[in-house]
Coordinates of N, CA and C in Angstrom, one line a residue:
M1 N -0.6 27.9 6.5 CA 0.2 27.8 7.7 C -0.8 27.7 8.9
R2 N -0.5 26.7 9.8 CA -1.3 26.5 11.0 C -1.2 27.6 12.0
T3 N -2.3 27.9 12.7 CA -2.3 28.9 13.7 C -1.8 28.2 15.0
F4 N -1.5 29.0 16.0 CA -1.0 28.5 17.3 C -2.0 27.6 17.9
A5 N -3.3 27.9 17.8 CA -4.3 27.1 18.4 C -4.4 25.8 17.7
E6 N -4.2 25.7 16.4 CA -4.3 24.5 15.7 C -3.1 23.6 16.0
I7 N -1.9 24.2 16.2 CA -0.7 23.5 16.5 C -0.9 22.9 17.9
F8 N -1.4 23.7 18.9 CA -1.6 23.3 20.2 C -2.5 22.1 20.3
L9 N -3.6 22.2 19.5 CA -4.6 21.1 19.5 C -4.0 19.9 18.9
L10 N -3.2 20.0 17.9 CA -2.6 18.9 17.3 C -1.7 18.1 18.2
I11 N -0.9 18.9 19.0 CA 0.0 18.3 20.0 C -0.8 17.6 21.1
M12 N -1.8 18.3 21.6 CA -2.5 17.7 22.7 C -3.4 16.6 22.4
T13 N -3.6 16.3 21.1 CA -4.4 15.1 20.7 C -3.5 13.9 20.3
K14 N -2.2 14.1 20.4 CA -1.2 13.0 20.1 C -1.3 12.0 21.3
K15 N -1.3 10.7 20.9 CA -1.4 9.7 21.9 C -0.3 8.7 21.8
A16 N 0.3 8.4 22.9 CA 1.4 7.5 23.1 C 0.9 6.2 23.7
I17 N 1.4 5.1 23.3 CA 1.1 3.8 23.8 C 2.4 3.2 24.4
I18 N 2.3 2.7 25.6 CA 3.6 2.1 26.1 C 3.2 0.7 26.7
V19 N 4.0 -0.2 26.3 CA 3.9 -1.6 26.8 C 5.2 -1.9 27.6
G20 N 5.0 -2.4 28.8 CA 6.2 -2.7 29.7 C 6.5 -1.5 30.5
A21 N 5.5 -0.8 31.0 CA 5.7 0.5 31.8 C 6.1 0.3 33.2
T22 N 6.3 -1.0 33.6 CA 6.8 -1.2 35.0 C 8.2 -1.7 35.0
G23 N 8.8 -1.8 33.8 CA 10.2 -2.3 33.7 C 11.2 -1.1 33.9
L24 N 12.5 -1.5 33.8 CA 13.5 -0.5 34.1 C 13.5 0.7 33.1
I25 N 13.3 0.4 31.9 CA 13.3 1.5 30.9 C 11.8 2.1 30.8
G26 N 10.9 1.2 30.7 CA 9.5 1.6 30.6 C 9.0 2.5 31.7
S27 N 9.4 2.3 32.9 CA 8.9 3.1 34.0 C 9.5 4.5 33.9
R28 N 10.7 4.6 33.4 CA 11.3 5.9 33.2 C 10.7 6.7 32.1
L29 N 10.4 5.9 31.0 CA 9.7 6.5 29.9 C 8.3 7.0 30.2
L30 N 7.6 6.3 31.0 CA 6.3 6.7 31.4 C 6.3 8.0 32.1
K31 N 7.2 8.2 33.0 CA 7.4 9.5 33.8 C 7.6 10.6 32.8
I32 N 8.5 10.4 31.8 CA 8.8 11.4 30.8 C 7.5 11.8 30.0
L33 N 6.8 10.8 29.6 CA 5.6 11.0 28.8 C 4.5 11.7 29.5
L34 N 4.4 11.4 30.8 CA 3.3 12.1 31.6 C 3.7 13.5 32.0
A35 N 5.0 13.8 32.1 CA 5.5 15.1 32.5 C 5.5 16.1 31.4
N36 N 5.6 15.6 30.1 CA 5.7 16.4 29.0 C 4.4 16.6 28.3
H37 N 4.2 17.8 27.7 CA 2.9 18.2 27.1 C 2.8 17.7 25.6
T38 N 3.8 17.1 25.1 CA 3.8 16.7 23.7 C 2.6 15.7 23.4
Y39 N 2.4 14.8 24.4 CA 1.4 13.8 24.2 C 0.2 14.1 25.2
G40 N -1.0 14.2 24.6 CA -2.1 14.6 25.4 C -2.7 13.4 26.1
E41 N -2.4 12.2 25.6 CA -2.9 10.9 26.2 C -1.8 9.9 26.2
V42 N -1.7 9.1 27.2 CA -0.8 8.0 27.3 C -1.6 6.8 27.7
L43 N -1.5 5.7 26.9 CA -2.2 4.5 27.1 C -1.1 3.4 27.6
V44 N -1.3 2.9 28.8 CA -0.4 1.8 29.3 C -1.1 0.5 29.1
I45 N -0.4 -0.4 28.5 CA -0.9 -1.8 28.3 C -0.1 -2.8 29.2
G46 N -0.8 -3.6 29.9 CA -0.2 -4.5 30.8 C -1.1 -5.6 31.3
R47 N -0.5 -6.5 32.1 CA -1.3 -7.6 32.7 C -2.2 -7.1 33.8
K48 N -1.7 -6.1 34.5 CA -2.5 -5.5 35.6 C -2.3 -4.0 35.6
K49 N -3.2 -3.3 36.3 CA -3.1 -1.9 36.4 C -1.9 -1.5 37.3
I50 N -1.3 -0.3 36.9 CA -0.2 0.2 37.7 C -0.8 1.3 38.7
R51 N -0.1 1.7 39.7 CA -0.6 2.6 40.7 C -0.6 4.1 40.3
T52 N 0.2 4.3 39.3 CA 0.4 5.7 38.8 C -1.0 6.3 38.4
K53 N -1.2 7.6 38.9 CA -2.4 8.3 38.5 C -2.1 9.6 37.8
D54 N -2.7 9.9 36.7 CA -2.5 11.1 36.0 C -3.7 11.3 35.1
T55 N -4.1 12.6 34.9 CA -5.3 12.9 34.0 C -5.0 12.4 32.6
K56 N -3.8 12.3 32.1 CA -3.5 11.9 30.8 C -3.5 10.4 30.6
L57 N -3.4 9.7 31.7 CA -3.2 8.2 31.7 C -4.4 7.4 31.6
T58 N -4.4 6.5 30.7 CA -5.5 5.4 30.6 C -4.8 4.1 30.6
Q59 N -5.5 3.1 31.1 CA -4.8 1.8 31.2 C -5.7 0.7 30.6
L60 N -5.0 -0.2 29.9 CA -5.7 -1.4 29.3 C -5.1 -2.7 29.8
V61 N -5.9 -3.4 30.6 CA -5.4 -4.7 31.1 C -5.7 -5.8 30.1
V62 N -4.6 -6.5 29.7 CA -4.8 -7.5 28.7 C -4.2 -8.9 29.1
E63 N -4.6 -9.9 28.3 CA -3.9 -11.2 28.3 C -3.0 -11.2 27.1
F64 N -1.7 -11.2 27.2 CA -0.9 -11.0 26.1 C -1.0 -12.2 25.1
E65 N -1.4 -13.3 25.6 CA -1.6 -14.5 24.7 C -2.7 -14.2 23.7
H66 N -3.6 -13.2 24.0 CA -4.7 -13.0 23.1 C -4.8 -11.5 22.8
L67 N -3.7 -10.9 22.3 CA -3.6 -9.5 22.1 C -4.6 -9.0 21.0
D68 N -4.9 -9.9 20.0 CA -5.8 -9.5 19.0 C -7.2 -9.2 19.5
H69 N -7.6 -9.8 20.7 CA -8.9 -9.5 21.2 C -9.0 -8.0 21.7
Y70 N -7.9 -7.4 21.9 CA -7.9 -6.0 22.4 C -7.5 -5.0 21.3
A71 N -7.3 -5.5 20.0 CA -6.7 -4.7 19.0 C -7.5 -3.4 18.7
A72 N -8.8 -3.4 18.9 CA -9.6 -2.2 18.6 C -9.3 -1.1 19.6
S73 N -8.8 -1.4 20.8 CA -8.5 -0.4 21.8 C -7.0 0.1 21.7
I74 N -6.2 -0.6 20.9 CA -4.8 -0.2 20.8 C -4.6 0.7 19.6
T75 N -4.9 2.0 19.8 CA -4.8 3.0 18.8 C -4.0 4.2 19.3
G76 N -3.3 4.9 18.4 CA -2.6 6.1 18.8 C -1.6 6.5 17.7
D77 N -0.6 7.3 18.1 CA 0.4 7.8 17.2 C 1.7 7.1 17.2
V78 N 2.1 6.7 18.5 CA 3.4 6.1 18.7 C 3.2 4.9 19.7
L79 N 3.8 3.8 19.4 CA 3.8 2.7 20.3 C 5.2 2.4 20.8
F80 N 5.4 2.4 22.1 CA 6.7 2.1 22.7 C 6.6 0.7 23.3
C81 N 7.4 -0.2 22.7 CA 7.4 -1.6 23.2 C 8.6 -1.8 24.1
C82 N 8.4 -1.8 25.4 CA 9.5 -2.0 26.4 C 9.4 -3.3 27.1
I83 N 8.6 -4.1 26.6 CA 8.3 -5.4 27.2 C 9.5 -6.3 27.1
G84 N 9.8 -7.1 28.0 CA 10.9 -8.1 28.0 C 11.1 -8.8 29.3
T85 N 12.0 -9.8 29.3 CA 12.2 -10.6 30.5 C 13.7 -10.9 30.5
T86 N 14.1 -11.7 31.5 CA 15.5 -12.1 31.7 C 15.6 -13.6 31.9
R87 N 16.7 -14.1 31.7 CA 16.9 -15.6 31.9 C 16.5 -15.9 33.4
H88 N 16.9 -15.1 34.3 CA 16.5 -15.3 35.7 C 15.0 -15.4 35.9
Q89 N 14.3 -14.4 35.4 CA 12.9 -14.3 35.5 C 12.1 -15.4 34.8
T90 N 12.6 -15.7 33.6 CA 12.0 -16.7 32.7 C 13.0 -17.7 32.2
P91 N 13.3 -18.7 33.0 CA 14.3 -19.7 32.6 C 13.8 -20.6 31.5
D92 N 12.4 -20.8 31.4 CA 11.9 -21.6 30.3 C 12.0 -20.9 29.0
K93 N 12.7 -21.5 28.0 CA 12.9 -20.9 26.8 C 11.7 -20.6 25.9
A94 N 10.7 -21.5 26.0 CA 9.5 -21.3 25.3 C 8.7 -20.1 25.8
A95 N 8.7 -19.9 27.1 CA 8.0 -18.8 27.7 C 8.8 -17.5 27.4
Y96 N 10.1 -17.6 27.4 CA 11.0 -16.5 27.1 C 10.7 -16.0 25.7
R97 N 10.6 -16.9 24.8 CA 10.4 -16.5 23.4 C 9.0 -15.8 23.2
K98 N 8.0 -16.3 23.9 CA 6.7 -15.6 23.9 C 6.8 -14.1 24.3
I99 N 7.5 -13.9 25.4 CA 7.6 -12.5 25.9 C 8.5 -11.6 25.0
D100 N 9.6 -12.2 24.6 CA 10.6 -11.3 23.9 C 10.4 -11.3 22.4
H101 N 9.6 -12.3 21.8 CA 9.4 -12.3 20.4 C 7.9 -12.2 20.0
D102 N 7.1 -13.1 20.5 CA 5.7 -13.2 20.0 C 4.9 -12.0 20.4
Y103 N 5.0 -11.5 21.6 CA 4.2 -10.4 22.0 C 4.6 -9.1 21.3
P104 N 5.9 -8.7 21.2 CA 6.3 -7.6 20.4 C 5.9 -7.6 19.0
L105 N 6.0 -8.8 18.4 CA 5.6 -9.0 17.0 C 4.1 -8.9 16.8
A106 N 3.3 -9.4 17.7 CA 1.9 -9.2 17.7 C 1.5 -7.8 17.8
L107 N 2.1 -7.0 18.7 CA 1.9 -5.6 18.8 C 2.2 -4.8 17.6
A108 N 3.3 -5.2 16.9 CA 3.7 -4.6 15.7 C 2.7 -4.8 14.6
G109 N 2.1 -6.0 14.5 CA 1.0 -6.3 13.5 C -0.2 -5.4 13.8
I110 N -0.5 -5.3 15.0 CA -1.7 -4.4 15.4 C -1.4 -3.0 15.0
A111 N -0.2 -2.5 15.3 CA 0.2 -1.2 15.0 C 0.0 -0.9 13.5
V112 N 0.5 -1.8 12.7 CA 0.3 -1.7 11.2 C -1.2 -1.6 10.8
R113 N -1.9 -2.5 11.3 CA -3.4 -2.5 11.0 C -4.1 -1.3 11.4
N114 N -3.7 -0.8 12.6 CA -4.4 0.4 13.1 C -3.8 1.7 12.8
G115 N -2.8 1.7 11.9 CA -2.3 3.0 11.4 C -1.4 3.7 12.4
I116 N -0.8 3.0 13.3 CA 0.1 3.7 14.3 C 1.4 4.0 13.5
E117 N 1.8 5.3 13.5 CA 2.8 5.7 12.6 C 4.2 5.2 13.1
Q118 N 4.5 5.2 14.4 CA 5.8 4.9 14.9 C 5.8 3.7 15.8
Y119 N 6.8 2.9 15.8 CA 7.0 1.7 16.7 C 8.4 1.8 17.2
H120 N 8.5 1.9 18.5 CA 9.9 2.0 19.2 C 10.1 0.7 20.0
L121 N 11.1 -0.1 19.6 CA 11.3 -1.4 20.2 C 12.6 -1.4 21.0
V122 N 12.5 -1.8 22.3 CA 13.7 -2.0 23.1 C 14.2 -3.4 22.8
S123 N 15.4 -3.6 22.3 CA 16.0 -4.8 22.0 C 17.3 -4.9 22.9
A124 N 18.4 -5.4 22.4 CA 19.6 -5.5 23.2 C 20.8 -5.6 22.3
I125 N 21.9 -5.1 22.9 CA 23.2 -5.2 22.2 C 23.5 -6.7 21.8
G126 N 24.0 -6.9 20.6 CA 24.4 -8.2 20.2 C 23.3 -9.0 19.6
A127 N 22.1 -8.4 19.4 CA 21.0 -9.1 18.8 C 21.4 -9.6 17.4
N128 N 21.2 -10.9 17.2 CA 21.7 -11.5 15.9 C 20.9 -12.7 15.6
A129 N 20.1 -12.7 14.6 CA 19.2 -13.9 14.3 C 20.0 -15.1 13.9
N130 N 21.3 -14.9 13.6 CA 22.1 -16.0 13.2 C 23.0 -16.5 14.3
S131 N 22.8 -16.0 15.5 CA 23.7 -16.4 16.6 C 23.4 -17.8 17.0
S132 N 24.5 -18.5 17.5 CA 24.3 -19.9 18.0 C 23.8 -19.9 19.4
S133 N 23.8 -18.7 20.0 CA 23.3 -18.6 21.4 C 21.8 -18.2 21.4
F134 N 21.0 -18.8 22.2 CA 19.5 -18.7 22.2 C 19.1 -17.2 22.4
Y135 N 19.6 -16.5 23.4 CA 19.1 -15.2 23.8 C 19.4 -14.1 22.7
P136 N 20.6 -14.0 22.2 CA 20.8 -12.9 21.2 C 20.1 -13.3 19.9
R137 N 19.9 -14.6 19.7 CA 19.2 -15.1 18.5 C 17.7 -14.7 18.5
I138 N 17.1 -14.8 19.7 CA 15.7 -14.4 19.8 C 15.5 -12.9 19.6
K139 N 16.4 -12.1 20.1 CA 16.4 -10.7 20.0 C 16.5 -10.3 18.5
G140 N 17.4 -11.0 17.8 CA 17.7 -10.8 16.4 C 16.5 -11.2 15.5
E141 N 15.9 -12.3 15.9 CA 14.7 -12.8 15.1 C 13.5 -11.8 15.3
T142 N 13.4 -11.3 16.5 CA 12.3 -10.4 16.8 C 12.5 -9.1 16.0
E143 N 13.7 -8.6 15.9 CA 14.0 -7.4 15.1 C 13.6 -7.7 13.7
N144 N 14.1 -8.8 13.1 CA 13.9 -9.1 11.7 C 12.4 -9.2 11.4
D145 N 11.7 -10.0 12.2 CA 10.3 -10.2 12.0 C 9.5 -9.0 12.1
I146 N 9.8 -8.1 13.0 CA 9.1 -6.8 13.1 C 9.4 -5.9 11.9
K147 N 10.6 -6.0 11.4 CA 11.0 -5.2 10.2 C 10.1 -5.6 9.0
N148 N 9.7 -6.8 9.0 CA 8.9 -7.4 7.9 C 7.4 -7.2 8.0
T149 N 7.0 -6.5 9.0 CA 5.5 -6.3 9.2 C 5.0 -5.1 8.4
G150 N 5.8 -4.3 7.9 CA 5.4 -3.1 7.1 C 5.2 -1.9 7.9
L151 N 5.8 -1.8 9.0 CA 5.7 -0.5 9.8 C 6.3 0.6 9.0
K152 N 5.7 1.8 9.1 CA 6.2 3.0 8.4 C 7.5 3.5 9.0
S153 N 7.5 3.5 10.4 CA 8.6 4.1 11.1 C 9.0 3.2 12.3
L154 N 10.1 2.5 12.2 CA 10.5 1.6 13.2 C 11.9 2.0 13.8
H155 N 11.9 2.2 15.1 CA 13.1 2.5 15.8 C 13.5 1.4 16.8
I156 N 14.7 0.9 16.6 CA 15.2 -0.3 17.4 C 16.3 0.2 18.3
Y157 N 16.2 0.0 19.6 CA 17.2 0.4 20.6 C 17.9 -0.9 21.1
Q158 N 19.3 -0.8 21.0 CA 20.1 -2.0 21.4 C 21.1 -1.5 22.5
P159 N 20.5 -1.3 23.7 CA 21.4 -0.9 24.8 C 22.3 -2.0 25.3
S160 N 23.4 -1.6 25.9 CA 24.3 -2.6 26.5 C 23.8 -2.8 28.0
V161 N 24.6 -3.1 28.9 CA 24.2 -3.3 30.3 C 23.5 -2.0 30.8
L162 N 22.4 -2.2 31.4 CA 21.6 -1.1 31.9 C 21.9 -0.7 33.3
I163 N 22.0 0.6 33.6 CA 22.2 1.1 34.9 C 20.9 1.7 35.4
G164 N 20.5 1.3 36.6 CA 19.3 1.8 37.2 C 18.8 1.0 38.4
R165 N 18.1 1.6 39.3 CA 17.6 0.9 40.4 C 16.4 0.0 40.0
R166 N 16.6 -1.3 40.3 CA 15.6 -2.3 40.0 C 14.7 -2.6 41.2
K167 N 13.5 -3.1 41.0 CA 12.6 -3.5 42.1 C 13.3 -4.6 42.9
K168 N 13.9 -5.6 42.2 CA 14.5 -6.7 42.8 C 16.0 -6.7 42.4
T169 N 16.9 -6.6 43.4 CA 18.3 -6.6 43.2 C 18.8 -8.1 42.9
R170 N 19.5 -8.3 41.8 CA 20.1 -9.6 41.5 C 21.6 -9.5 41.5
L171 N 22.3 -10.4 42.2 CA 23.7 -10.3 42.4 C 24.5 -10.2 41.1
L172 N 24.2 -11.1 40.1 CA 24.9 -11.2 38.9 C 24.8 -9.9 38.1
E173 N 23.6 -9.4 38.0 CA 23.3 -8.2 37.3 C 24.1 -7.0 37.9
S174 N 24.1 -7.0 39.3 CA 24.8 -5.9 40.0 C 26.3 -6.0 39.7
L175 N 26.8 -7.2 39.7 CA 28.2 -7.4 39.4 C 28.5 -6.9 38.0
A176 N 27.7 -7.3 37.0 CA 27.9 -6.9 35.6 C 27.9 -5.4 35.5
V177 N 27.0 -4.7 36.1 CA 26.9 -3.3 36.1 C 28.2 -2.7 36.7
A178 N 28.6 -3.2 37.8 CA 29.8 -2.7 38.5 C 31.1 -2.8 37.6
V179 N 31.2 -4.0 37.0 CA 32.3 -4.2 36.1 C 32.3 -3.3 34.9
M180 N 31.1 -3.2 34.3 CA 31.0 -2.3 33.1 C 31.3 -0.9 33.4
V181 N 30.9 -0.4 34.5 CA 31.1 1.0 34.9 C 32.6 1.2 35.0
V182 N 33.4 0.3 35.5 CA 34.8 0.4 35.7 C 35.5 0.3 34.3
V183 N 35.0 -0.7 33.5 CA 35.7 -1.0 32.2 C 35.3 0.1 31.2
G184 N 34.1 0.7 31.3 CA 33.5 1.6 30.3 C 34.5 2.6 29.7
P185 N 35.3 3.3 30.5 CA 36.2 4.3 29.9 C 37.2 3.7 29.0
L186 N 37.5 2.4 29.1 CA 38.5 1.8 28.3 C 37.9 1.4 26.9
L187 N 36.6 1.4 26.8 CA 35.9 1.0 25.6 C 35.8 2.2 24.7
I188 N 36.7 2.3 23.7 CA 36.7 3.5 22.8 C 36.5 3.0 21.4
G189 N 36.3 4.0 20.5 CA 36.1 3.7 19.1 C 34.8 2.9 18.9
S190 N 35.0 1.8 18.1 CA 33.9 0.9 17.8 C 33.4 0.2 19.0
L191 N 34.1 0.2 20.1 CA 33.7 -0.5 21.3 C 32.8 0.3 22.3
R192 N 32.6 1.6 21.9 CA 31.8 2.4 22.8 C 30.4 1.9 22.9
K193 N 29.9 1.2 21.9 CA 28.5 0.7 22.0 C 28.3 -0.3 23.1
Y194 N 29.4 -0.8 23.7 CA 29.3 -1.8 24.7 C 29.4 -1.2 26.1
R195 N 29.5 0.1 26.2 CA 29.5 0.8 27.5 C 28.1 0.6 28.2
A196 N 28.1 0.5 29.5 CA 26.9 0.5 30.2 C 26.2 1.8 30.0
I197 N 24.9 1.8 30.1 CA 24.1 3.0 29.9 C 22.9 3.1 30.9
K198 N 22.6 4.3 31.3 CA 21.5 4.5 32.3 C 20.1 4.2 31.6
A199 N 19.2 3.6 32.3 CA 17.9 3.3 31.7 C 17.2 4.7 31.5
T200 N 17.5 5.7 32.3 CA 16.9 7.0 32.0 C 17.3 7.6 30.7
T201 N 18.6 7.3 30.4 CA 19.1 7.8 29.1 C 18.4 7.2 27.9
V202 N 18.2 5.9 28.0 CA 17.5 5.2 26.9 C 16.1 5.7 26.8
A203 N 15.4 5.9 27.9 CA 14.0 6.5 27.9 C 14.0 7.8 27.3
A204 N 14.9 8.7 27.7 CA 15.0 10.1 27.1 C 15.2 10.1 25.6
A205 N 16.1 9.2 25.1 CA 16.3 9.1 23.7 C 15.1 8.6 23.0
M206 N 14.4 7.6 23.5 CA 13.1 7.1 22.9 C 12.1 8.2 22.8
F207 N 12.0 9.0 23.8 CA 11.0 10.1 23.8 C 11.4 11.1 22.7
K208 N 12.6 11.6 22.8 CA 13.0 12.7 21.8 C 13.0 12.2 20.4
L209 N 13.3 11.0 20.1 CA 13.3 10.5 18.8 C 11.9 10.3 18.3
S210 N 10.9 10.2 19.2 CA 9.5 10.1 18.8 C 8.9 11.4 18.4
L211 N 9.5 12.5 18.7 CA 8.9 13.8 18.5 C 8.8 14.2 17.0
K212 N 9.7 13.6 16.2 CA 9.7 14.0 14.8 C 9.6 12.7 14.0
Y213 N 8.5 12.6 13.2 CA 8.2 11.4 12.4 C 9.3 11.3 11.3
K214 N 9.9 10.1 11.3 CA 10.9 9.8 10.2 C 10.5 8.4 9.7
P215 N 10.2 8.3 8.4 CA 9.9 7.0 7.8 C 11.2 6.1 7.7
G216 N 11.1 4.8 7.9 CA 12.2 4.0 7.7 C 12.5 3.1 8.9
V217 N 13.6 2.4 8.9 CA 14.1 1.6 10.0 C 15.4 2.2 10.6
F218 N 15.4 2.4 11.9 CA 16.6 3.0 12.5 C 17.0 2.1 13.7
T219 N 18.3 1.9 13.8 CA 18.8 1.1 14.9 C 19.9 1.9 15.7
Y220 N 19.7 1.8 17.0 CA 20.6 2.7 17.9 C 21.3 1.8 18.9
T221 N 22.6 1.8 18.9 CA 23.4 1.1 20.0 C 23.6 2.1 21.1
S222 N 24.2 1.7 22.2 CA 24.3 2.6 23.4 C 24.9 3.9 23.1
D223 N 26.0 3.9 22.3 CA 26.7 5.2 22.0 C 25.8 6.1 21.2
I224 N 25.0 5.6 20.3 CA 24.1 6.5 19.5 C 22.9 6.9 20.3
I225 N 22.5 6.0 21.2 CA 21.4 6.3 22.1 C 21.7 7.6 23.0
K226 N 23.0 7.5 23.5 CA 23.4 8.7 24.3 C 23.5 10.0 23.6
Q227 N 23.8 9.9 22.3 CA 23.9 11.1 21.4 C 22.5 11.7 21.2
N228 N 21.5 10.9 21.3 CA 20.1 11.3 21.0 C 19.3 11.6 22.3
A229 N 19.9 11.4 23.5 CA 19.1 11.5 24.7 C 19.0 13.0 25.1

């Protein structure tokens, strides 16, 4: 049986990796990780450094097109992949696929090779590799391809419309949120998974579900995410 000192040391040596720490979910998750003592180190991977300062925080600036060049530095216990884009931000479909498929898949491959025990992926409701629509199809292909990398513990989050203050306000997204907030109470039973969900709720669930290692593949829609937050 471990002593208190051994348990404390074990906790404080746990390392979380987060990709997409400036996004709607990723920024909330980063705050939780830095505020909680479960992880003694938090590595943020991105195209440029963020302004956040914390004694636990280290940053790795990368070119995502060449992630393998940085593989030796991408080590830890849990990798949270919150990277993603939108049709508005990335109208070019080839560029969209790189961000939403190629980069998360490359990170999953690195996680497997470096022995990272857990991989937490932010996907989206309706992800379906067989969809005739480009965007849900890419999400579905990403999920399927990452499942086939051999990760020991894979957690996939499929939130519906996200609620949260964004850096740039977009009219269509604001309207979608407003509609879903009104319609939400009417979505019951199997339709609950389509209710809008706060980005902070998704982040909280990701953090809590990372605290206990579970081997296998787990998928959470908005209703299940709320139960675990």
